[in-house]
Coordinates of C-alpha atoms in Angstrom, one line a residue:
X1 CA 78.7 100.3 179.6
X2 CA 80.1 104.0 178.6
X3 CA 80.4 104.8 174.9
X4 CA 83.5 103.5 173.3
X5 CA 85.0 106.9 172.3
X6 CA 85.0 107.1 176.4
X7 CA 87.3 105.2 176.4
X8 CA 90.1 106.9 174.2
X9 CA 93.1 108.7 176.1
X10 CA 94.8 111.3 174.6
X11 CA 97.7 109.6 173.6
X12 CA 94.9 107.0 171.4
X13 CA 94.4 110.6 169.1
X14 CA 98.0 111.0 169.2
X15 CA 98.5 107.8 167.8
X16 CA 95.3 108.2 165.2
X17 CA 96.6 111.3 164.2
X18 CA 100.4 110.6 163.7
X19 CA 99.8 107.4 161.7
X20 CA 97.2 109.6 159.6
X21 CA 99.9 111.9 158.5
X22 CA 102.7 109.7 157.8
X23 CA 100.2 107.7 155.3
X24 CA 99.9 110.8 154.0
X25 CA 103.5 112.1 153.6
X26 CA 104.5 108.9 152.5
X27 CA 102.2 108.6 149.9
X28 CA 103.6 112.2 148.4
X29 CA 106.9 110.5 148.3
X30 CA 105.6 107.4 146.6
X31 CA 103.3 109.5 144.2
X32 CA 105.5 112.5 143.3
X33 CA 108.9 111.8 144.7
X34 CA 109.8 108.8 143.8
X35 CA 107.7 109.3 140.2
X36 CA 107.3 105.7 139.4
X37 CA 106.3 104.7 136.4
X38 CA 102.4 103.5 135.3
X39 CA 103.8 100.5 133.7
X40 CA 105.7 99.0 136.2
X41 CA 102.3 98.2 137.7
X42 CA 101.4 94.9 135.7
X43 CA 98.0 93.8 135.9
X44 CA 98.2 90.5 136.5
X45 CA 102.0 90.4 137.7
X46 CA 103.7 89.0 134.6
X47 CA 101.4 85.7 135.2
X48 CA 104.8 85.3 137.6
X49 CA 102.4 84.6 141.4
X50 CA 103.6 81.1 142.8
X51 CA 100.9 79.8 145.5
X52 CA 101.8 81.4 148.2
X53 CA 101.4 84.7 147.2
X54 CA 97.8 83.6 145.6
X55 CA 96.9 82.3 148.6
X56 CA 97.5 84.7 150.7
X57 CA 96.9 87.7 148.3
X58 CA 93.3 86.1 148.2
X59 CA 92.7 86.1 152.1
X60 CA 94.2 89.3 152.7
X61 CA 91.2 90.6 149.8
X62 CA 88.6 88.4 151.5
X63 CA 90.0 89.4 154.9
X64 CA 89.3 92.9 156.2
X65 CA 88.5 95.6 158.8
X66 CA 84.6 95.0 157.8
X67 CA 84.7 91.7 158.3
X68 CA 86.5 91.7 161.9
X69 CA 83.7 94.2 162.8
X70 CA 80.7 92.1 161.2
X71 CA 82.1 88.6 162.5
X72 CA 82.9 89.7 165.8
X73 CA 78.9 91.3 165.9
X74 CA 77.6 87.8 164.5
X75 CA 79.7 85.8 167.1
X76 CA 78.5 87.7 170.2
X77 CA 75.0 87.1 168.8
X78 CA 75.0 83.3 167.4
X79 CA 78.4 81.9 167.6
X80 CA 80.1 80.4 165.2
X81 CA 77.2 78.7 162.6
X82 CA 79.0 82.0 160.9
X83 CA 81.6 79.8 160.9
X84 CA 79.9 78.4 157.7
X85 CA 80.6 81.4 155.8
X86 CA 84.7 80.6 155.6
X87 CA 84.3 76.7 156.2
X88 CA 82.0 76.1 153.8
X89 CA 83.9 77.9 151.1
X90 CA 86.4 75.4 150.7
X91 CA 83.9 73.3 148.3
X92 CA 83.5 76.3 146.2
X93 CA 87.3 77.3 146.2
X94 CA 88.0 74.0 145.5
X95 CA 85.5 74.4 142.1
X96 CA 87.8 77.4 141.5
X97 CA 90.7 75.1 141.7
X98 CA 89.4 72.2 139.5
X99 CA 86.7 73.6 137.3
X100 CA 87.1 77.4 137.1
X101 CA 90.5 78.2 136.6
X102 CA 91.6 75.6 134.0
X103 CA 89.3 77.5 131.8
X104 CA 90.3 81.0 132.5
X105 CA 93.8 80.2 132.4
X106 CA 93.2 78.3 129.1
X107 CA 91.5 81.5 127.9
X108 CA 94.2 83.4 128.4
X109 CA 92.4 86.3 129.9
X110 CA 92.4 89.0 131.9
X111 CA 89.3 90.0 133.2
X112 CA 86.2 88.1 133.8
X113 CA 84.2 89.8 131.7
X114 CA 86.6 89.4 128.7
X115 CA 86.4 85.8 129.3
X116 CA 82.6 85.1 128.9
X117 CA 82.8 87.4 126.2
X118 CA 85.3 84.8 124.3
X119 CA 82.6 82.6 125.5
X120 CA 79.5 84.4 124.6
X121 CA 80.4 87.3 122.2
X122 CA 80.6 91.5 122.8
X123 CA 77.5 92.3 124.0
X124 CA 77.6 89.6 127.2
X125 CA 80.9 91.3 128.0
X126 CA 78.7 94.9 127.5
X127 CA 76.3 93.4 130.2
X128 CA 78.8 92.0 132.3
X129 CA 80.4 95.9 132.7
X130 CA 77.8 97.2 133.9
X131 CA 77.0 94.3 136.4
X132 CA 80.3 94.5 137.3
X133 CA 79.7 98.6 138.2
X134 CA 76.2 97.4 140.5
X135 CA 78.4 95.0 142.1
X136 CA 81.2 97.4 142.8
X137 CA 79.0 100.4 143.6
X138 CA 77.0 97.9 146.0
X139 CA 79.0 95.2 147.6
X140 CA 83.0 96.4 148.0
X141 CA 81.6 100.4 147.8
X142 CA 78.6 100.7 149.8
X143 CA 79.1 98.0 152.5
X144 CA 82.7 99.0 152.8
X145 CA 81.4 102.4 153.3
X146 CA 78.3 101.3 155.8
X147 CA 81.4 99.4 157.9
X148 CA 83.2 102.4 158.2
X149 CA 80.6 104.6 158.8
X150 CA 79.4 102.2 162.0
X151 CA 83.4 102.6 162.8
X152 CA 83.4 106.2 162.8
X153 CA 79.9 106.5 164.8
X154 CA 81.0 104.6 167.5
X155 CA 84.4 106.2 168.0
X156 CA 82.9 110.3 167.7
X157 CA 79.0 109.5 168.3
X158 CA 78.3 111.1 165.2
X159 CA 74.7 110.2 163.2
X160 CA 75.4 107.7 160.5
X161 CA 75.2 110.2 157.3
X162 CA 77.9 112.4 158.9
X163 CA 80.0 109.5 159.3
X164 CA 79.7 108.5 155.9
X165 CA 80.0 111.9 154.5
X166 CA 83.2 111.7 156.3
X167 CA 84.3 108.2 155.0
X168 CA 83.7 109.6 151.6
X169 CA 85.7 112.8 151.7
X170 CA 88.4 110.8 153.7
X171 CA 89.2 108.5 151.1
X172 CA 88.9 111.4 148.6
X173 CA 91.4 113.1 150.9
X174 CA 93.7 110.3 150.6
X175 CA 93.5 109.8 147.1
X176 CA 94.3 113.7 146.2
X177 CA 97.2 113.7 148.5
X178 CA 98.7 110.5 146.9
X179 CA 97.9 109.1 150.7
X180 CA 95.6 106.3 148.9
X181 CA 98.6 104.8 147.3
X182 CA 100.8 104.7 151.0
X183 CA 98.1 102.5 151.7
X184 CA 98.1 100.1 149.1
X185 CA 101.9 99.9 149.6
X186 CA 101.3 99.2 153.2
X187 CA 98.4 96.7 153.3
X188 CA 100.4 93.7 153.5
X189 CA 101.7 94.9 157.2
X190 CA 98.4 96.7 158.0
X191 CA 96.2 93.2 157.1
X192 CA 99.2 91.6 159.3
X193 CA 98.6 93.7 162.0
X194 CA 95.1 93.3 161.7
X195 CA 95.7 89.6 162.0
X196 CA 98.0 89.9 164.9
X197 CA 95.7 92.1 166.8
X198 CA 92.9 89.7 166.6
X199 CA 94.9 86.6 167.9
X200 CA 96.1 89.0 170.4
X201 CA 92.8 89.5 171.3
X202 CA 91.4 86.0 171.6
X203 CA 94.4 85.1 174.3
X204 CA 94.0 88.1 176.3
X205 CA 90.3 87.4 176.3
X206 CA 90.8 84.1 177.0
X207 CA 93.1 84.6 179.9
X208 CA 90.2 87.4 181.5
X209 CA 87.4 84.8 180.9
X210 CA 88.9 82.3 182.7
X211 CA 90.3 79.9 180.2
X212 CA 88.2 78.3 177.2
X213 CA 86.3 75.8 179.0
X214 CA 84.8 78.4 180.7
X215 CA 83.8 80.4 178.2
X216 CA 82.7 77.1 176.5
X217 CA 80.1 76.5 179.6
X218 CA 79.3 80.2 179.7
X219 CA 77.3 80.4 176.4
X220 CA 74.5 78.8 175.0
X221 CA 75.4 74.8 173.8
X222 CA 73.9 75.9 170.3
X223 CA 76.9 78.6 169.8
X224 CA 79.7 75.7 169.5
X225 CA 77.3 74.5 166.8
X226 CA 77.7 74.9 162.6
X227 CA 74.4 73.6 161.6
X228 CA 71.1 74.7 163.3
X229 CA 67.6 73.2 163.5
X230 CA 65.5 73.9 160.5
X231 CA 63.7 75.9 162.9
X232 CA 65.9 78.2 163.8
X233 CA 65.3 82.2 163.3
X234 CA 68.7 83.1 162.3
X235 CA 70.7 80.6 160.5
X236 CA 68.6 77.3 159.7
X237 CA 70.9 74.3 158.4
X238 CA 68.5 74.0 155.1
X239 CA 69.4 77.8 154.6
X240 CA 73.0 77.1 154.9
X241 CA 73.3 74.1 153.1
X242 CA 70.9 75.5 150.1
X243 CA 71.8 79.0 149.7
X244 CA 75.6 79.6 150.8
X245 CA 76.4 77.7 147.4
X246 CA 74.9 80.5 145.5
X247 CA 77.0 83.3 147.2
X248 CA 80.1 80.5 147.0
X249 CA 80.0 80.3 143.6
X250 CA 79.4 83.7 142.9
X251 CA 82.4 85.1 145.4
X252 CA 84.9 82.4 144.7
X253 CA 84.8 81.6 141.2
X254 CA 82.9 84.4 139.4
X255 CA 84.0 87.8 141.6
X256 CA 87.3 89.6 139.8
X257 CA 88.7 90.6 143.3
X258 CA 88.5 87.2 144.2
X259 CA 89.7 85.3 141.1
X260 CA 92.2 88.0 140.3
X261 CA 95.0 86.3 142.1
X262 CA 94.5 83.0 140.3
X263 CA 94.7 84.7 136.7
X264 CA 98.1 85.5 137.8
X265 CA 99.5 82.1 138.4
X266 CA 102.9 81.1 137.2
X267 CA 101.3 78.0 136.1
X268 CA 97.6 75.8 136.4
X269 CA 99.1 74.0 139.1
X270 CA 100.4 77.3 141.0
X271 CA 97.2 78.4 140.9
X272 CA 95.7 75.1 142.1
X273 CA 97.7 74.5 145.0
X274 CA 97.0 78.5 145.8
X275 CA 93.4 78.2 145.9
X276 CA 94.3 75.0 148.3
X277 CA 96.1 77.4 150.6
X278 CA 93.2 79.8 151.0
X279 CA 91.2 77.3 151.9
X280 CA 93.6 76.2 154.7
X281 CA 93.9 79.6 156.0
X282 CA 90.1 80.3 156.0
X283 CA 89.9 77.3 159.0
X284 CA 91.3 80.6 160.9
X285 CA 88.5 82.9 160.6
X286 CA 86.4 81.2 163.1
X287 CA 88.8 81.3 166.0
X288 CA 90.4 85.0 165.1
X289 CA 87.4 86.8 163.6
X290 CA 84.1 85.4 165.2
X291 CA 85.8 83.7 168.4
X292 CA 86.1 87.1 169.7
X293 CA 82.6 88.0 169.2
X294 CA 81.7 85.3 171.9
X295 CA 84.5 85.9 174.2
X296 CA 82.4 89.1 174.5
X297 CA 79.6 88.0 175.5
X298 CA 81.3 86.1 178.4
X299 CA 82.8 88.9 179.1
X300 CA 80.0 92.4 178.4
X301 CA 76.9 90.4 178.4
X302 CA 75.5 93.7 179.4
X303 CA 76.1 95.0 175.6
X304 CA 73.4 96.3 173.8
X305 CA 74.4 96.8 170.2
X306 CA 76.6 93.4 168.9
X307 CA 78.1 95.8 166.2
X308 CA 80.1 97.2 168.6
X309 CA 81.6 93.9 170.5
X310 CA 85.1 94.0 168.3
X311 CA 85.7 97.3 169.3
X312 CA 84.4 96.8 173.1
X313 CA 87.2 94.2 173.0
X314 CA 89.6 96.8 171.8
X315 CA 89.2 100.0 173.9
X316 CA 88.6 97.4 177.5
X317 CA 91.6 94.9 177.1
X318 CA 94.2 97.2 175.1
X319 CA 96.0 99.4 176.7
X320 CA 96.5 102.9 175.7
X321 CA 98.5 104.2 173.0
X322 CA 97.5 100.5 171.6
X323 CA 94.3 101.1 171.3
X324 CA 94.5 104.2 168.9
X325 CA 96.7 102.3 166.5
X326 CA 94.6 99.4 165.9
X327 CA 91.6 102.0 165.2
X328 CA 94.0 104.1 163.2
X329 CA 94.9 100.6 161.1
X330 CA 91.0 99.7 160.9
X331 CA 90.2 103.3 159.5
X332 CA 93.1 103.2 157.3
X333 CA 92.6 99.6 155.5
X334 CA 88.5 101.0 155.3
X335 CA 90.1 104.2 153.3
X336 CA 92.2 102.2 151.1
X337 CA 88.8 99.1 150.2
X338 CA 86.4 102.4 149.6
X339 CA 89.2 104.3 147.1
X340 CA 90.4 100.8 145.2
X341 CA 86.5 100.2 145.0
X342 CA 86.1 103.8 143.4
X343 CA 88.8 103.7 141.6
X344 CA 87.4 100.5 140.4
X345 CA 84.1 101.8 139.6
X346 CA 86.1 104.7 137.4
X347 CA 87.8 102.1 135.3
X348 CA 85.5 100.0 134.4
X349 CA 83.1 102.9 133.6
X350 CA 85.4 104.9 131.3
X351 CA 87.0 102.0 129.9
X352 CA 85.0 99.3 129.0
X353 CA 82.1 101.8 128.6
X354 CA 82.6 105.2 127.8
X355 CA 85.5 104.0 125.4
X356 CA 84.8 101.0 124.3
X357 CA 81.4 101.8 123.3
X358 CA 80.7 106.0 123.0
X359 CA 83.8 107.3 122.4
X360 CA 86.9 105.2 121.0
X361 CA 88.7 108.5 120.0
X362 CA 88.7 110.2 123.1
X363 CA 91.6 111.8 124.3
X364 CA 93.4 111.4 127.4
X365 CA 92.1 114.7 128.9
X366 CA 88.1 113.4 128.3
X367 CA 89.5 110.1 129.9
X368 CA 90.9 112.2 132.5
X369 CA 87.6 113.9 132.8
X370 CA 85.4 111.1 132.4
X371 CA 87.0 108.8 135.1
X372 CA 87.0 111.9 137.9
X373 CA 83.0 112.6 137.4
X374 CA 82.5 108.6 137.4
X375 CA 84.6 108.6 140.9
X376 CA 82.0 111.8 142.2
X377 CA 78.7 110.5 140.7
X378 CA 79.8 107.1 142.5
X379 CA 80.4 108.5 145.6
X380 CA 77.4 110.3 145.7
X381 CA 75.2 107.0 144.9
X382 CA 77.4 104.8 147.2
X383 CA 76.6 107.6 149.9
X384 CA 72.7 107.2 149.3
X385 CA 72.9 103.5 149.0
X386 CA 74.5 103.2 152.7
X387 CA 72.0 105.4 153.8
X388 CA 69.8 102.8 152.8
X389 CA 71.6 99.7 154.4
X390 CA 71.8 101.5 157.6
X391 CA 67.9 101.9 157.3
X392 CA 67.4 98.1 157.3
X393 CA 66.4 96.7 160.3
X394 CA 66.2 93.6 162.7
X395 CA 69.8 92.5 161.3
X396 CA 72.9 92.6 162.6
X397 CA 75.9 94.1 160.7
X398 CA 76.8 90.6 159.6
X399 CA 73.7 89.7 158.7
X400 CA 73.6 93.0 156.5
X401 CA 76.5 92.4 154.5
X402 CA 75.3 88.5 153.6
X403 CA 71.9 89.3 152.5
X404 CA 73.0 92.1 150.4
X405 CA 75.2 89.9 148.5
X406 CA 73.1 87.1 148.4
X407 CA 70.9 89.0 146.6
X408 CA 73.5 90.4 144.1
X409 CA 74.8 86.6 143.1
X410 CA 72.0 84.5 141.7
X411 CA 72.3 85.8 138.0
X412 CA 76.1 85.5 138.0
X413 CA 76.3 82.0 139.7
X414 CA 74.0 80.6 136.7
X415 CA 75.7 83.0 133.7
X416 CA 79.1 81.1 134.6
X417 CA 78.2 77.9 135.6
X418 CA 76.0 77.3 132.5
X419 CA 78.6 79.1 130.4
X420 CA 81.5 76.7 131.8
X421 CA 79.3 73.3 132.7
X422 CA 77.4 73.4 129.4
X423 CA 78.6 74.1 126.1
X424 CA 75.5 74.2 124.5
X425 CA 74.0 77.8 126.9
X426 CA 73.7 80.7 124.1
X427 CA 74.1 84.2 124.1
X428 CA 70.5 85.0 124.3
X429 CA 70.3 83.1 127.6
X430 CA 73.3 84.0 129.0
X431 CA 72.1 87.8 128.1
X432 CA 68.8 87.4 129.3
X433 CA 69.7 85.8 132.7
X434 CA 71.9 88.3 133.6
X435 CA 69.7 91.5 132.8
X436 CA 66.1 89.7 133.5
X437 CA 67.7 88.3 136.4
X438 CA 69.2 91.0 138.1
X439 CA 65.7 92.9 137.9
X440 CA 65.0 90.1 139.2
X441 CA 67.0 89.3 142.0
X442 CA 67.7 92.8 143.2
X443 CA 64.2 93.6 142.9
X444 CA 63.8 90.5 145.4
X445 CA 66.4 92.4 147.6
X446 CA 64.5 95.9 147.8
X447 CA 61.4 94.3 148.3
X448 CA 62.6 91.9 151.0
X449 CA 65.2 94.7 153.0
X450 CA 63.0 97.7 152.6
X451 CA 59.5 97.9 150.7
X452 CA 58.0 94.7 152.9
X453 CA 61.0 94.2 155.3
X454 CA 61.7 90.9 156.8
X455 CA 60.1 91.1 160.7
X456 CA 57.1 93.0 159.5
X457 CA 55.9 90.2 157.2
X458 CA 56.4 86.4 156.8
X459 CA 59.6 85.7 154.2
X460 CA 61.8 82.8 154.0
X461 CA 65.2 83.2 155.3
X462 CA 67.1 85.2 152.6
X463 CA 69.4 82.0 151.9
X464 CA 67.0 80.4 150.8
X465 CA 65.1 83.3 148.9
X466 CA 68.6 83.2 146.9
X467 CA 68.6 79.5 146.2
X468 CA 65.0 80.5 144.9
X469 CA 66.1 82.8 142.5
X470 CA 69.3 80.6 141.4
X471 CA 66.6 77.8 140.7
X472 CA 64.0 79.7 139.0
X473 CA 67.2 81.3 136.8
X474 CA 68.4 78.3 136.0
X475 CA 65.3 76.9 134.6
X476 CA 65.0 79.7 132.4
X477 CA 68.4 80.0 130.6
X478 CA 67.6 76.2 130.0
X479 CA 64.4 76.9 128.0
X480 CA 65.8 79.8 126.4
X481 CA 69.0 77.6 125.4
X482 CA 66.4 74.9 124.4
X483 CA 64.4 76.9 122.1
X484 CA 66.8 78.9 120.6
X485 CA 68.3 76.7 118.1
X486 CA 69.6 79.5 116.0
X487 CA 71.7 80.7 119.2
X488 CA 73.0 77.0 119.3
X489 CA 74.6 77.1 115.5
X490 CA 76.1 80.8 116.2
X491 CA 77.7 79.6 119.4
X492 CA 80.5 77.7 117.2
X493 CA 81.7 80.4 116.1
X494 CA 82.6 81.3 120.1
X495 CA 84.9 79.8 122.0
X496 CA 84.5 76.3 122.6
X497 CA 85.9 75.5 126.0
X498 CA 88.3 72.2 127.2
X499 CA 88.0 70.6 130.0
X500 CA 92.0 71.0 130.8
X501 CA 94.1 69.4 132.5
X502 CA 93.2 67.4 135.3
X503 CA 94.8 68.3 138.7
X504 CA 98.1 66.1 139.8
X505 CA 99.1 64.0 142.4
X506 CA 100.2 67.1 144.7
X507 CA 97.1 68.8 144.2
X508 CA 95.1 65.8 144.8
X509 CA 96.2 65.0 148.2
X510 CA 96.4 68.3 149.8
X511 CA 92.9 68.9 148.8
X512 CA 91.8 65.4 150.1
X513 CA 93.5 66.3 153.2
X514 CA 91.4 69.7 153.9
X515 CA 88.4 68.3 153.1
X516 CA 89.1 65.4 155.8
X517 CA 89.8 68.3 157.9
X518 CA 87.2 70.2 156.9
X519 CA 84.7 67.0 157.8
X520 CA 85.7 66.4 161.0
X521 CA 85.5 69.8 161.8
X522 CA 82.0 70.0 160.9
X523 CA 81.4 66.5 162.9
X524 CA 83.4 68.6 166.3
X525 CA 81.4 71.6 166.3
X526 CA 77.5 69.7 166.3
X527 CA 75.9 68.4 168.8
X528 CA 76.1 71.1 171.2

């Protein structure tokens, strides 16, 4: 098969190029036209989001061009035991729902880190800045950035650091020309589209494939299955069932992108019935994101690289003119995740850092100044750190994107479920974990993705080297709360946390019903 840039007619650059510019003129007239006002732009929306919004505010953050690229890789190349990364959630969405979020709504918070430091003094929410930077920098800037430079290489054959390079100074681009905020205006209709294009996908697929029960015989039995031998190279079911939990809890309950959308709620149960919503809408992922990834299989068996089976899809059953939008759409939603993620990275820097702890009294100009050499130091780091995901070998571009962030979630997932499940945890061992523990853990990471790679020496599947970690964690901020008794009388002075209110009848019901769902879904695709 040719190369997918091949592929592209003029009127596909046309398209790429014309949607390019009106992002950007359009973001003039937002930025310096219109002139609205900073503080129209409330942080958590007046606490005013019913669950609809929450619900879908949440998928549209968890749902993204990188993700229809790194699904439709691990679909073409396993099948859907993937599937397990959006199924599986709903147990840890519904731990948002029932154990999560009547806390932070109780708390009355609005960040993360402001909550466990209500819950465990100043200097946990010090720590949990600057974890919140690494997890920035690393998993919404760097792996954004990697997607988008695998995006870019396949469409203009360019080597991976010009691509990049090119990411990076595109989103810069946008920013400066007020383009970044068209795109956040427009990311509702662009994730739409998105959506719309994959489904459009699947059933012209489909219909070239021969119908489903073809492509159901046409592939390996073990593809239609979510859990695979203990055995198995790429996703054993003791991996899954082990160390997904880890990532769940970090991703759903801990993450601020994730959460954000709850701490908004009108109400507890608002935000309940929300996090019930995502969960229904994730049962879609398999059949629009990874579905699509085995359709082309059945269809370019002959492909080489499994990155590139989304946008093999694209550029053989679209037809021109078509094709150049949905690649326009995918570059454009990549710009607007790597300049929110720098812009996030800028804020949290200057604000609860710089500020907060250097310089209180700095002006708005050293603010200014501050946040614009956080946003070129980060992009030179993020730059560097793609560089060295695109260096790891023997995964796929899904496979990529899970390790990396299993590795990033053990000392989180412990920090808030001790902090939440167990009153007694102190400061010292909430401090500890996180620091200790993310020497720890990323340490792990380097050691296991680059230094002694995976392939080249005997490790356990990275899953399970992150339930490892949590366990070995957990232990320790036990004996540290254990031993340190003066810890224990100091932690009354913090706040003491309530259980809430329980869920009601509403709630109760619809998330019976998904999880009934849920099972039998897991009972359909087994067996294979």
């Amino acid at each position: 098969m040719g190369k997918i840039s091949s592929f592209l007619e003029t009127v596909d650059y046309l398209v790429i190029i014309g949607y390019l510019l009106v992002l950007i003129l359009f973001g003039y007239y937002v930025s310096f036209v219109k002139n609205k006002k900073s503080d129209e732009n409330l942080f958590l929306a007046g606490n005013s989001l019913g669950w609809p919004s929450i619900g879908l505010n949440m998928w549209g953050t968890n749902v993204g061009p990188s993700m229809l690229i790194a699904s439709a890789s691990v679909g073409f190349t396993t099948g859907i035991v993937a599937g397990n990364f959006a199924w599986y959630a709903f147990v840890f969405i519904l731990l948002l729902a029932v154990v999560f979020a009547p806390r932070y709504l109780g708390a009355k918070v609005l960040t993360l880190p402001e909550f466990m430091g209500k819950r465990f003094g100043d200097s946990t929410r010090t720590i949990l800045a600057w974890y919140t930077l690494i997890t920035i920098l690393i998993s919404w800037l760097s792996l954004t950035l990697f997607a988008g430079g695998v995006l870019v290489k396949q469409l203009l054959d360019l080597p991976m650091y010009v691509s990049v390079i090119l990411m990076v100074v595109l989103s810069g681009f946008f920013a400066a020309a007020g383009g970044l905020k068209a795109i956040a205006y427009t990311n509702v209709f662009q994730m739409l589209l998105l959506i719309g294009v994959s489904l459009l996908l699947v059933v012209l697929g489909v219909n070239k494939a021969g119908g489903l029960l073809h492509i159901y015989e046409s592939v390996p039995g073990s593809h239609w299955n979510l859990l695979l031998p203990a055995d198995d190279k790429n996703y054993p079911w003791i991996a899954i069932v082990l160390g997904y939990p880890i990532m769940g809890v970090w991703f759903w309950c801990t993450d601020q992108s994730m959460v954000q959308s709850i701490l908004g709620a009108k109400s507890l149960k608002e935000g309940q019935l929300g996090a019930n919503f995502i969960g229904w809408l994730k049962i879609l992922d398999v059949p629009l994101f990874i579905l699509p990834g085995i359709i082309c299989l059945v269809l370019f068996p002959e492909l080489k690289n499994p990155d590139e089976a989304y946008m093999t899809m694209v550029t053989q059953l679209f037809p021109a003119g078509l094709r150049g939008l949905i690649i326009v759409v995918l570059i454009a939603a990549l710009i607007s995740t790597i300049g929110s993620a720098l812009n996030s990275l800028s804020t949290v820097f200057t604000m609860d850092i710089y500020v907060k702890k250097y310089a209180p009294k700095a002006s708005s100009a050293e603010i200014v100044k501050t946040g614009r050499l956080t946003v070129l130091i980060g992009s030179l780091l993020s730059v560097f750190i793609t560089l060295a995901i695109d260096s790891i070998k023997g995964l796929n571009l899904f496979d990529v994107f899970q390790s990396v962030l299993g590795f990033i979630a053990p000392p989180m997932s412990v920090v808030f479920l001790f902090g939440v499940l167990w009153n007694k945890t102190t400061t010292k061992a909430a401090n500890l974990t996180l620091t200790l523990g993310t020497i720890i853990s990323l340490g792990t990471g380097v050691l296991y993705l680059w230094v002694l790679p995976n392939g080249v020496y005997q490790w356990p599947h990275f899953l399970l080297l992150s339930f490892y970690i949590f366990v070995g964690l957990s232990v320790m901020a036990y004996l540290i709360t254990i031993f340190d008794t003066k810890g224990q009388k100091d932690h009354q002075e913090l706040l003491r946390i309530n259980p809430a209110a329980k869920p009601d009848k509403q709630v109760k019901i619809l998330w019976i019903l998904l999880s009934l769902v849920m099972l039998a879904l897991y009972l359909f695709f087994n067996g294979h």
